[in-house]
Structure formats: C-alpha cells, structure tokens
PDB file of C-alpha atoms in Angstrom:
ATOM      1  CA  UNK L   1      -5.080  -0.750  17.536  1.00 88.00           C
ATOM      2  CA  UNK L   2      -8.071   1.972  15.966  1.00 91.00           C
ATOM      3  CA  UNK L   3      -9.113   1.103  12.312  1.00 92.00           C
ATOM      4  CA  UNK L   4     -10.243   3.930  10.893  1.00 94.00           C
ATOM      5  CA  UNK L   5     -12.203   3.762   6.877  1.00 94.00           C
ATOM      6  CA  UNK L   6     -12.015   6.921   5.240  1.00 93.00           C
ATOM      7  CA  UNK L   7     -14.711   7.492   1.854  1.00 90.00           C
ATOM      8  CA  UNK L   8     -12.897   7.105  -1.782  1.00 91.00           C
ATOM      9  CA  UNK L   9     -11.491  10.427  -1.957  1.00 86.00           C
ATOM     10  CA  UNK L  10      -8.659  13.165  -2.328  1.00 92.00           C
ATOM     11  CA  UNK L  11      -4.512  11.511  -1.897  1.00 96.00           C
ATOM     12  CA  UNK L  12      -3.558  14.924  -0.948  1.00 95.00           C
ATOM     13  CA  UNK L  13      -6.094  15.259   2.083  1.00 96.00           C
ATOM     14  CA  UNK L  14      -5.365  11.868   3.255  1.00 96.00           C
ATOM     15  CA  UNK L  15      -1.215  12.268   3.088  1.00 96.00           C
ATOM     16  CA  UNK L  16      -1.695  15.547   5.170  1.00 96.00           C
ATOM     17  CA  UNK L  17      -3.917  13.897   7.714  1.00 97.00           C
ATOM     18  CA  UNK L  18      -1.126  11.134   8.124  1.00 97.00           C
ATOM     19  CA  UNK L  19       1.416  13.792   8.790  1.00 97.00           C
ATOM     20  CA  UNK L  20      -0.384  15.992  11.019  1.00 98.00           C
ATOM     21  CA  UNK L  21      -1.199  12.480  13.208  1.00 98.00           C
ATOM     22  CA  UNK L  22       2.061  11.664  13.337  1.00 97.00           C
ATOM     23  CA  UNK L  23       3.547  15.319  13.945  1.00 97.00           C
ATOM     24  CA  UNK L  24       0.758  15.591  16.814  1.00 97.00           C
ATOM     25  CA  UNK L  25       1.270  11.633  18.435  1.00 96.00           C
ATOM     26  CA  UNK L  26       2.661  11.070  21.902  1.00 95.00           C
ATOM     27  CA  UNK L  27       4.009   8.161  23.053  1.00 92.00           C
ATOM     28  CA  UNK L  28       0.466   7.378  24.493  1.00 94.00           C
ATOM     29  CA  UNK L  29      -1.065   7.684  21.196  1.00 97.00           C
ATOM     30  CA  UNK L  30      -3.025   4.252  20.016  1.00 96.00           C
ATOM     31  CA  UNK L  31      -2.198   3.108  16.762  1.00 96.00           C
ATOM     32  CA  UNK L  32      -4.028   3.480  13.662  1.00 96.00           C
ATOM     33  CA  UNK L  33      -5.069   1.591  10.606  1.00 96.00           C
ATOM     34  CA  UNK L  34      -6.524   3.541   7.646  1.00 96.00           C
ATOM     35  CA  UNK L  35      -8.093   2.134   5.000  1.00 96.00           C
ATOM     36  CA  UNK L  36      -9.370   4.083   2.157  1.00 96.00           C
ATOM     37  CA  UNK L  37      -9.241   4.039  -1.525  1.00 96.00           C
ATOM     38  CA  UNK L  38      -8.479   6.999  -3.935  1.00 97.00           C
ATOM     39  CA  UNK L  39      -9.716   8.732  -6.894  1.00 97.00           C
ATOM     40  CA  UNK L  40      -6.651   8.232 -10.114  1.00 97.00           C
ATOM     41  CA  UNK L  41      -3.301   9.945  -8.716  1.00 97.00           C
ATOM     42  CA  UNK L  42       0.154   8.986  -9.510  1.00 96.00           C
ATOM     43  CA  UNK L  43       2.537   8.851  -7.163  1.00 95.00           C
ATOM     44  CA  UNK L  44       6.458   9.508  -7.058  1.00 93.00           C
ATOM     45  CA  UNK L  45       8.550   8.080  -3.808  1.00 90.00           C
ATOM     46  CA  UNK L  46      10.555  11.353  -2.452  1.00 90.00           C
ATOM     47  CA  UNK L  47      13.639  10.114  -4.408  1.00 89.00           C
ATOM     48  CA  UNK L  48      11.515   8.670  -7.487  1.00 89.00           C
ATOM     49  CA  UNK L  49      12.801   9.422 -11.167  1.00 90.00           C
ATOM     50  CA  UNK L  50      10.428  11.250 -13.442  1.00 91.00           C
ATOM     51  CA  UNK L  51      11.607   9.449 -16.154  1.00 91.00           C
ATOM     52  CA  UNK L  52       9.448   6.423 -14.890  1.00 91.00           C
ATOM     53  CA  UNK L  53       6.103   8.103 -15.827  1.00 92.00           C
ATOM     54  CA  UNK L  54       5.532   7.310 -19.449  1.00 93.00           C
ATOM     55  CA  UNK L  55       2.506   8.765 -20.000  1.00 93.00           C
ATOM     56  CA  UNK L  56       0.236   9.984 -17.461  1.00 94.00           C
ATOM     57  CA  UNK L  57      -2.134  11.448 -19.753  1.00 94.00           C
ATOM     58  CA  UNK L  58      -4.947  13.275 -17.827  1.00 96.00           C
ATOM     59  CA  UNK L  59      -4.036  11.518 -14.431  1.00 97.00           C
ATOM     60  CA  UNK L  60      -2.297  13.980 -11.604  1.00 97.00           C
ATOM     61  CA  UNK L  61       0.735  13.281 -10.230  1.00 96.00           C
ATOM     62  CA  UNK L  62       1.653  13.756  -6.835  1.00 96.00           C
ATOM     63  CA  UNK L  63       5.625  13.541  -5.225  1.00 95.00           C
ATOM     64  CA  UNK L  64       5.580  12.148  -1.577  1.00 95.00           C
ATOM     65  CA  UNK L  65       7.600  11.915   1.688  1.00 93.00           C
ATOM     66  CA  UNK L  66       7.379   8.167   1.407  1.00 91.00           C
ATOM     67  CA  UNK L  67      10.014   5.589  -0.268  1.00 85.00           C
ATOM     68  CA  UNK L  68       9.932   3.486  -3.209  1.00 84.00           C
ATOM     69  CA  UNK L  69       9.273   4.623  -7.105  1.00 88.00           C
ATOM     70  CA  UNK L  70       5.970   5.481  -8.977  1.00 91.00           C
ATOM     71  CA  UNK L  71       3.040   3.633  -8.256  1.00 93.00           C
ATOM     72  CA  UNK L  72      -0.660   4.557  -9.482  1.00 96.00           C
ATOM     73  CA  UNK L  73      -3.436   4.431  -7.066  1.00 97.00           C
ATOM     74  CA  UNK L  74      -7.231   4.230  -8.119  1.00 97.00           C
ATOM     75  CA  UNK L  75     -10.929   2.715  -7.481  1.00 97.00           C
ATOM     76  CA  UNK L  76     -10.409  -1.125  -7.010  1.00 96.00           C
ATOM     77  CA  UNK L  77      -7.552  -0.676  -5.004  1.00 97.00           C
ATOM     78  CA  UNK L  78      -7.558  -1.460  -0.769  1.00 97.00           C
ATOM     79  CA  UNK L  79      -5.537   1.154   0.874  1.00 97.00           C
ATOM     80  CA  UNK L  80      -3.817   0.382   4.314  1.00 97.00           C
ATOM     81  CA  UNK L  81      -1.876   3.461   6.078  1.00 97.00           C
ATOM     82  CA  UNK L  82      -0.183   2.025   8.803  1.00 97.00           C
ATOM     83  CA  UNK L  83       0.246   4.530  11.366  1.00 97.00           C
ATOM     84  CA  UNK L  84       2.720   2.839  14.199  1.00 97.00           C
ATOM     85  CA  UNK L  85       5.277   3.389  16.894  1.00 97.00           C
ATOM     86  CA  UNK L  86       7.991   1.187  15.740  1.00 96.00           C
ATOM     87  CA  UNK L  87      10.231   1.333  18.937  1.00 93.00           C
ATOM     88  CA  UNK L  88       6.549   0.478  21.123  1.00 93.00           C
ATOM     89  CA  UNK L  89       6.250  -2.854  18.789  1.00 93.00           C
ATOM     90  CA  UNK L  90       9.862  -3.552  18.738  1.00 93.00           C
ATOM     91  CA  UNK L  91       9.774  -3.455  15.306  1.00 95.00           C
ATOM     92  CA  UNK L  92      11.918  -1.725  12.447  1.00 95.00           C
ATOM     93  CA  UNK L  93      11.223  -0.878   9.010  1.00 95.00           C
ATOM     94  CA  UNK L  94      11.927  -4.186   7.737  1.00 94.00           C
ATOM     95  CA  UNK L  95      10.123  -5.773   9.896  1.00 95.00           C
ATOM     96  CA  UNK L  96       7.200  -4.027   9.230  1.00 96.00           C
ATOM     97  CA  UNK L  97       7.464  -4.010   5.210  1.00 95.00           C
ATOM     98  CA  UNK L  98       7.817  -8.244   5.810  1.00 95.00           C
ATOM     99  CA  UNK L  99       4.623  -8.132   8.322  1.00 95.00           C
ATOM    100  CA  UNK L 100       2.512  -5.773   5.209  1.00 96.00           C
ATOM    101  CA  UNK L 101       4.021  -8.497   2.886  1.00 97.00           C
ATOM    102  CA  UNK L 102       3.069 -11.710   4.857  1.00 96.00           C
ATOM    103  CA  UNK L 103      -0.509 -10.143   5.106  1.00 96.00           C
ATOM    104  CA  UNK L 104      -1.221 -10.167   1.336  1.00 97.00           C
ATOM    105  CA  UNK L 105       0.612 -13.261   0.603  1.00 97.00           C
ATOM    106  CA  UNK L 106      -1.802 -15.078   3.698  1.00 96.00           C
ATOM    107  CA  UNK L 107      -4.926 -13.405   2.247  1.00 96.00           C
ATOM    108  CA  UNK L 108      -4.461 -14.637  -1.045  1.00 97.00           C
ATOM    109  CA  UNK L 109      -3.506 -18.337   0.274  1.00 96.00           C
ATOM    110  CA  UNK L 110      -6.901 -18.572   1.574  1.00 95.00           C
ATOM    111  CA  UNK L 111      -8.093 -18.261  -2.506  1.00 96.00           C
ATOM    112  CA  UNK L 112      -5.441 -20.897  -3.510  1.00 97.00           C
ATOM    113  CA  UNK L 113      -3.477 -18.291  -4.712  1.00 97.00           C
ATOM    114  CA  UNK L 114       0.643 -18.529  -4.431  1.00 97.00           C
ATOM    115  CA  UNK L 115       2.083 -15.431  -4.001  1.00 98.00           C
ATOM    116  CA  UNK L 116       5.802 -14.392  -3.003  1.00 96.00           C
ATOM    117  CA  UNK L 117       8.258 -11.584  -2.168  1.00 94.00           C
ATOM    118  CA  UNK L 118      11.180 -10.208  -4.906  1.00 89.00           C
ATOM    119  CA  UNK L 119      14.560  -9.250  -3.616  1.00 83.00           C
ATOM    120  CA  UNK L 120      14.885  -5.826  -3.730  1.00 79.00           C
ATOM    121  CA  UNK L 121      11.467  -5.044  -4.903  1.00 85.00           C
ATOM    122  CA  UNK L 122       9.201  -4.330  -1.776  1.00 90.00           C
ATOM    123  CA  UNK L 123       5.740  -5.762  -2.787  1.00 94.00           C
ATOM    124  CA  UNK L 124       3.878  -8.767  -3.472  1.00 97.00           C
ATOM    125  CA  UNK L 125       3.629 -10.753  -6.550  1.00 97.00           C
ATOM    126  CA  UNK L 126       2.220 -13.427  -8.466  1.00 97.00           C
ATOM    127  CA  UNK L 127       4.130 -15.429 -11.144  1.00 95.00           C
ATOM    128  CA  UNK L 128       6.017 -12.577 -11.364  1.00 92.00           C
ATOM    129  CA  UNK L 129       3.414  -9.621 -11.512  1.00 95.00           C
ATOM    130  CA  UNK L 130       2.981  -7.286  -8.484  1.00 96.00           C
ATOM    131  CA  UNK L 131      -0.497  -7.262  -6.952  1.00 98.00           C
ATOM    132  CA  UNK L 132       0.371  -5.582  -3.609  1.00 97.00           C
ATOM    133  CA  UNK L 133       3.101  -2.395  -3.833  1.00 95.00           C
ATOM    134  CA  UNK L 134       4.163  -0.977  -0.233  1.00 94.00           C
ATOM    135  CA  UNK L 135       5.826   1.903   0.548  1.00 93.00           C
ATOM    136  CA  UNK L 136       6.939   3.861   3.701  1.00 95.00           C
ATOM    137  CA  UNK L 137       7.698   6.808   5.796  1.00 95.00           C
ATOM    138  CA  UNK L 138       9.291   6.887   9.527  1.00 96.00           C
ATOM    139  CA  UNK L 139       9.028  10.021  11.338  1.00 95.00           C
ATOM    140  CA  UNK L 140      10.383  10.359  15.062  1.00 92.00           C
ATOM    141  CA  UNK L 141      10.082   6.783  15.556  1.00 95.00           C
ATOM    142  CA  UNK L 142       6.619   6.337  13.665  1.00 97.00           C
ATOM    143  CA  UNK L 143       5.374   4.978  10.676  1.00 98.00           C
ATOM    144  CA  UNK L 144       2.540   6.283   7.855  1.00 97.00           C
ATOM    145  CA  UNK L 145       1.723   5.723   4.520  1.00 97.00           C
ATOM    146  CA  UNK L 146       1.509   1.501   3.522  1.00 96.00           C
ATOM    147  CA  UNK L 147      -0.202  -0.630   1.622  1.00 96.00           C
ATOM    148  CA  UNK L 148      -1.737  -0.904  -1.448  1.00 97.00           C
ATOM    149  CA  UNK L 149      -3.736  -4.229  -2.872  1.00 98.00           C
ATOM    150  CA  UNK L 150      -5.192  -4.821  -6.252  1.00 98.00           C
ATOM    151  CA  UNK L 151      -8.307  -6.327  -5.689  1.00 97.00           C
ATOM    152  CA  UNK L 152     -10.910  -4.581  -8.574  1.00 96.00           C
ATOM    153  CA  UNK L 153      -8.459  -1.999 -10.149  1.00 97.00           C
ATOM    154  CA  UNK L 154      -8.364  -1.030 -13.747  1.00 96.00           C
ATOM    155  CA  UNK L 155      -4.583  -2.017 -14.843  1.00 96.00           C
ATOM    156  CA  UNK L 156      -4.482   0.547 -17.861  1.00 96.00           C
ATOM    157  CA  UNK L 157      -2.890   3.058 -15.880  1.00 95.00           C
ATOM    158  CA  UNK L 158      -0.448   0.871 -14.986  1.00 94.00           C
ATOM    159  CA  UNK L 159       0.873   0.974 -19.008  1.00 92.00           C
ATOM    160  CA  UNK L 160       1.488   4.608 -18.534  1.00 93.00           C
ATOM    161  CA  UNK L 161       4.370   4.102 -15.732  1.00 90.00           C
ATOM    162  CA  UNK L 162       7.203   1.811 -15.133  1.00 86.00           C
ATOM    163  CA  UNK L 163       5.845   0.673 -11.822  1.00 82.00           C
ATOM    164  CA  UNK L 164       8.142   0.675  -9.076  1.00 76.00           C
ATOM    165  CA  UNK L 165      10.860   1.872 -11.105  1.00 77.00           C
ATOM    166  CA  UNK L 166      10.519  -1.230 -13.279  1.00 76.00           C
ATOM    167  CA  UNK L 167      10.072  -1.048 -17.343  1.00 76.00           C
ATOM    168  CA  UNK L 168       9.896  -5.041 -17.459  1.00 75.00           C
ATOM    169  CA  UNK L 169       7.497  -5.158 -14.546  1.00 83.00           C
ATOM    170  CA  UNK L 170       3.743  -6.422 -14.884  1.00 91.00           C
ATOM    171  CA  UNK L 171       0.403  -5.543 -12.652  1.00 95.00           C
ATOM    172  CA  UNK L 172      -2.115  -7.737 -12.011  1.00 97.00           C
ATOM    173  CA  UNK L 173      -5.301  -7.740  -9.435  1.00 97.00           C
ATOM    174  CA  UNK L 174      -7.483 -10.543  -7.677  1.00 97.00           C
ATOM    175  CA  UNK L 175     -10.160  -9.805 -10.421  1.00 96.00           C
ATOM    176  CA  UNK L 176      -7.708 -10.773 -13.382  1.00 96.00           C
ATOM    177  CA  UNK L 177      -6.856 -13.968 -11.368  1.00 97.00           C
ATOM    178  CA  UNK L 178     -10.705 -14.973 -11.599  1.00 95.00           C
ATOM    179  CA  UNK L 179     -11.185 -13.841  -8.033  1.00 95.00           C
ATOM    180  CA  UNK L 180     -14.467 -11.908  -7.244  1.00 92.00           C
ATOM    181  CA  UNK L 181     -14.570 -11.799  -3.400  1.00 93.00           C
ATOM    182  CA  UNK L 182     -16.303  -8.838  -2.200  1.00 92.00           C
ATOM    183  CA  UNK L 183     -13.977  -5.529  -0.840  1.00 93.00           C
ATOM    184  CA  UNK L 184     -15.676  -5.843   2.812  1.00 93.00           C
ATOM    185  CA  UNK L 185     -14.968  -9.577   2.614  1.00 95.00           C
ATOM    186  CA  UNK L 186     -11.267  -9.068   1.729  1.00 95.00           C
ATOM    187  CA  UNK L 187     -10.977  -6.108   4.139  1.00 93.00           C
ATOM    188  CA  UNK L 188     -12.542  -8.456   7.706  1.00 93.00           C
ATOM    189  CA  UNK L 189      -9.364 -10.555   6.163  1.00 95.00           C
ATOM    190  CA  UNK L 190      -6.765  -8.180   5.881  1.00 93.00           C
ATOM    191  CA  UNK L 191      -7.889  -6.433   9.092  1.00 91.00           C
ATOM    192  CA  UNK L 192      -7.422  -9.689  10.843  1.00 91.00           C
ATOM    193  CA  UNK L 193      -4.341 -10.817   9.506  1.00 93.00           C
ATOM    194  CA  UNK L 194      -3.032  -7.630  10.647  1.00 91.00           C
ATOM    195  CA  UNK L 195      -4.160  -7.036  13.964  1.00 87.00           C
ATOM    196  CA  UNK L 196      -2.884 -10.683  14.766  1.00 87.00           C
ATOM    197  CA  UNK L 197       0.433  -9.602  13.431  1.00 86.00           C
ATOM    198  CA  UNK L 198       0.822  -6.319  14.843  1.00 86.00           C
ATOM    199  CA  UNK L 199      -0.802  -6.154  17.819  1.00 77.00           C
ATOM    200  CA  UNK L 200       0.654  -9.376  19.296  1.00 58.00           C
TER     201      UNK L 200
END
C-alpha cells in the first residue's frame, strides 16, 4: 500500500484527483493512502439536507459523491482518503468503515483515551462527542474519500452545522482533551494502525 501526503490545500482539487484515480485504476493498481488537510470547506454527503447548515457564514460549501451528512473540514484536522479495491481485500463497505473506526479508537487508547462507535452514526466519539467523522464512496468495486480526525481543529465551525445530520451532536478534538501530541507523531500512528489492518 502507497501513502501519499498532499500540502494543506484546495477540497475540490483533491476530490477530483480521487475520482480520476479511481476512474483510471486497473485491477493491478496498488492502493493508496492520502493524507492531507484542507483549507475551511463544508461539506454535504450526495443525499445531505441543506437544512443542516445553520450558518456557514463566509465558509464555502461543497456537495460530494460520498455518503453521510455535513461535516466541516479545516487546519487541525488529519485527512485519510482511502483509495482501495474492496473485492482484492475481501472487504465490504462495512468492513472498511469498522477498520477506519478501530484505527482512531486504537490511536487514542495509546493516550488513555476511551473512545467508542454510535449505532447508526458512522464515526468515532468520546463521551458522546465525535472526534473522528468518516464517510465513503465505492466506485466499480473501489473505495475514495475517508477519514477525518480532530487532532488541532478550531470547533467554532462546528456551531454553524448540525454535524452529521445531528442538532444534539457535539465536536471535540485531541487538543480539547488536553492532548498535544505532534501531527507527524499521530500520523507514524495512524499510518501504522492502518497498514497492519489493511494490508494484512
């Protein structure tokens, strides 16, 4: 499996770059991890409501080919595409969603953190408030889009949507939890979490 790191940049020039690799793939094509972070973009799941974007105030908003509700993506946020053959790892979608799950909730065991899954809300969460949102697309077999961790984000954005769909639903990050680790510290963690997970 290739890990790729992209700069903090543009959503929009990412997203296409995911589907043009996965248009373009063959069935010899390695699998890819991409890990960026992006500048402040909303961003609606293909079926999303409106409705759940309060406020967005000067921040864009973007509707995508992936599932799930609103999110907000921003600085201080780890961003893991997951760009996989599902039917090559014998996996399905919720199989892979549980895998992107397990990750977070490992990474933040290691800081004596206990984090845990909701039913029906894809994510990760602690006492209640999501710190890792997921959301995916499957084209011709294959996977993009992913993960998204909370690590050093600002949360205000967060007030101006209800996240995931949610109106009740709070945000927090590793920072807010009195966690300072590093971002290439947590991403050597994630990284190998993940390649253990998916590449075995």
């Amino acid at each position: 499996m290739r890990i790729v790191e992209f700069e903090i940049g543009n959503y929009k020039e990412i997203w296409k770059k995911m589907v043009e690799f996965t248009a373009t793939r063959t069935k010899n094509t390695k699998d890819e991890l991409w890990i960026t972070e992006h500048n402040p973009i909303y961003t609606l799941g293909k079926n999303a409501n409106e409705n759940n974007i309060i406020d967005a105030g000067d921040i864009p908003v973007l509707r995508v080919d992936r599932g799930g509700e609103v999110t907000y993506h921003g600085p201080g946020q780890i961003i893991i595409y997951v760009l996989i053959d599902l039917k090559r790892k014998g996996l399905n979608v919720s199989d892979l969603i549980f895998i992107l799950e397990e990750s977070i909730i490992l990474l933040l065991k290691k800081y004596n953190i206990r984090a845990s899954r909701m039913k029906k809300a894809p994510g990760v969460y602690v006492d209640s408030m999501k710190i890792a949102s997921i959301g995916i697309r499957v084209s011709r077999g294959c996977t993009y889009h992913g993960l998204s961790f909370n690590y050093d984000v600002d949360l205000e954005p967060f007030f101006g949507i209800n996240t995931c769909g949610f109106d009740q639903l709070n945000v927090t990050s590793l920072k807010k939890l009195n966690i300072n680790e590093n971002k290439a510290t947590l991403l050597k963690e994630i990284n190998e979490i993940l390649r253990d997970k998916l590449v075995n």
